[in-house]
XYZ file of C-alpha atoms in Angstrom:
118
model
C 0.125 0.258 -0.239
C 3.153 2.266 0.414
C 6.057 1.629 -0.943
C 5.079 -0.411 -4.175
C 3.240 3.458 -5.036
C 6.505 5.561 -4.763
C 8.246 2.669 -5.951
C 6.125 2.885 -9.429
C 5.727 6.519 -9.210
C 9.381 6.647 -9.703
C 10.025 4.062 -11.896
C 7.123 5.446 -14.087
C 8.641 9.247 -13.613
C 12.047 8.028 -14.854
C 10.599 5.570 -17.680
C 8.917 8.881 -19.458
C 11.346 10.173 -21.685
C 12.242 6.981 -22.459
C 8.456 5.724 -24.050
C 8.903 7.268 -27.018
C 11.865 4.956 -28.183
C 9.523 2.083 -26.554
C 6.337 3.308 -28.189
C 3.453 1.537 -27.161
C 3.808 -1.478 -25.725
C 5.879 0.902 -23.215
C 3.016 2.690 -22.495
C 1.093 -0.662 -21.940
C 3.587 -2.213 -20.294
C 3.461 1.659 -18.068
C -0.734 1.131 -17.563
C -0.493 -2.325 -16.791
C 1.372 -1.124 -13.817
C -1.003 1.737 -12.678
C -3.504 -0.152 -12.627
C -1.965 -3.065 -11.133
C -0.673 -0.837 -7.421
C -4.175 0.800 -7.431
C -5.702 -2.429 -7.283
C -2.582 -3.442 -4.770
C -4.001 -0.142 -3.059
C -7.529 -0.812 -3.017
C -6.268 -4.401 -1.866
C -4.217 -2.885 0.866
C -7.092 -0.310 2.599
C -10.093 -3.105 2.435
C -7.353 -4.997 4.671
C -7.081 -1.885 7.208
C -11.193 -1.789 7.269
C -11.458 -5.127 7.543
C -14.027 -5.212 4.474
C -15.314 -8.976 3.224
C -13.387 -10.801 0.551
C -10.201 -8.757 1.545
C -8.631 -11.485 1.472
C -9.385 -12.432 -1.532
C -9.256 -9.415 -3.140
C -5.899 -9.024 -1.632
C -4.248 -12.677 -3.260
C -5.532 -12.165 -5.840
C -3.457 -8.666 -6.407
C -0.368 -10.387 -4.598
C -1.028 -13.053 -8.231
C -1.588 -9.904 -10.586
C 1.323 -8.304 -8.893
C 3.866 -10.791 -8.960
C 3.038 -12.039 -12.910
C 3.278 -8.199 -13.938
C 6.523 -8.160 -12.171
C 7.965 -10.858 -14.295
C 6.727 -9.846 -17.388
C 8.411 -6.614 -16.831
C 11.903 -8.367 -15.204
C 11.599 -10.737 -18.329
C 10.841 -8.528 -21.456
C 12.357 -6.041 -23.334
C 8.994 -4.091 -23.397
C 9.448 -1.791 -20.158
C 12.807 0.843 -20.014
C 14.835 -0.501 -17.163
C 18.877 -0.891 -15.473
C 19.573 -3.471 -14.441
C 23.116 -5.085 -15.063
C 23.743 -8.470 -17.214
C 23.009 -11.003 -14.975
C 20.847 -9.039 -12.444
C 17.410 -10.291 -13.806
C 17.444 -13.574 -11.807
C 18.491 -12.609 -9.260
C 15.312 -9.170 -9.248
C 12.812 -12.919 -10.755
C 13.605 -14.740 -7.522
C 13.280 -12.192 -4.711
C 10.212 -11.073 -6.410
C 9.236 -14.454 -6.653
C 10.077 -15.351 -3.001
C 8.614 -11.471 -1.682
C 5.551 -12.686 -3.740
C 5.173 -16.372 -2.173
C 5.969 -15.171 1.680
C 3.046 -12.960 2.061
C 0.770 -15.052 0.455
C 1.877 -17.782 2.431
C 1.689 -15.112 5.588
C -2.670 -14.364 4.434
C -2.903 -18.457 3.722
C -1.448 -18.961 7.693
C -1.646 -16.584 9.348
C -4.416 -16.815 12.677
C -4.320 -13.924 13.018
C -5.985 -12.682 9.394
C -8.997 -14.961 9.711
C -9.599 -13.849 12.921
C -9.771 -9.930 12.210
C -10.928 -10.621 8.568
C -12.998 -14.143 9.349
C -11.588 -15.234 5.643
C -10.547 -18.379 4.977
């Protein structure tokens, strides 16, 4: 809810100059990242406000966000400044991060007690 909007905002503002080179795929990638970030903020707010289905929404957003990260890391459509050989590290860290959050939402007694989702 906090880091992802900041990260996407900084990345988007830094990539605006290179969108002219990337064309439509770069624009669509940026729009995809913005939409996924907006859904992540919505899921975070739903969890904070203990809305029904908040945990389910958070799980869906985590999966979609992981898929978006993998798309950005593994395709040439979005500009990046990673050094050669760093992409597998980014992919691994991203997968570990999202898997940890999904495991927490699935196994946490606190989440079940607070939100009531299964």
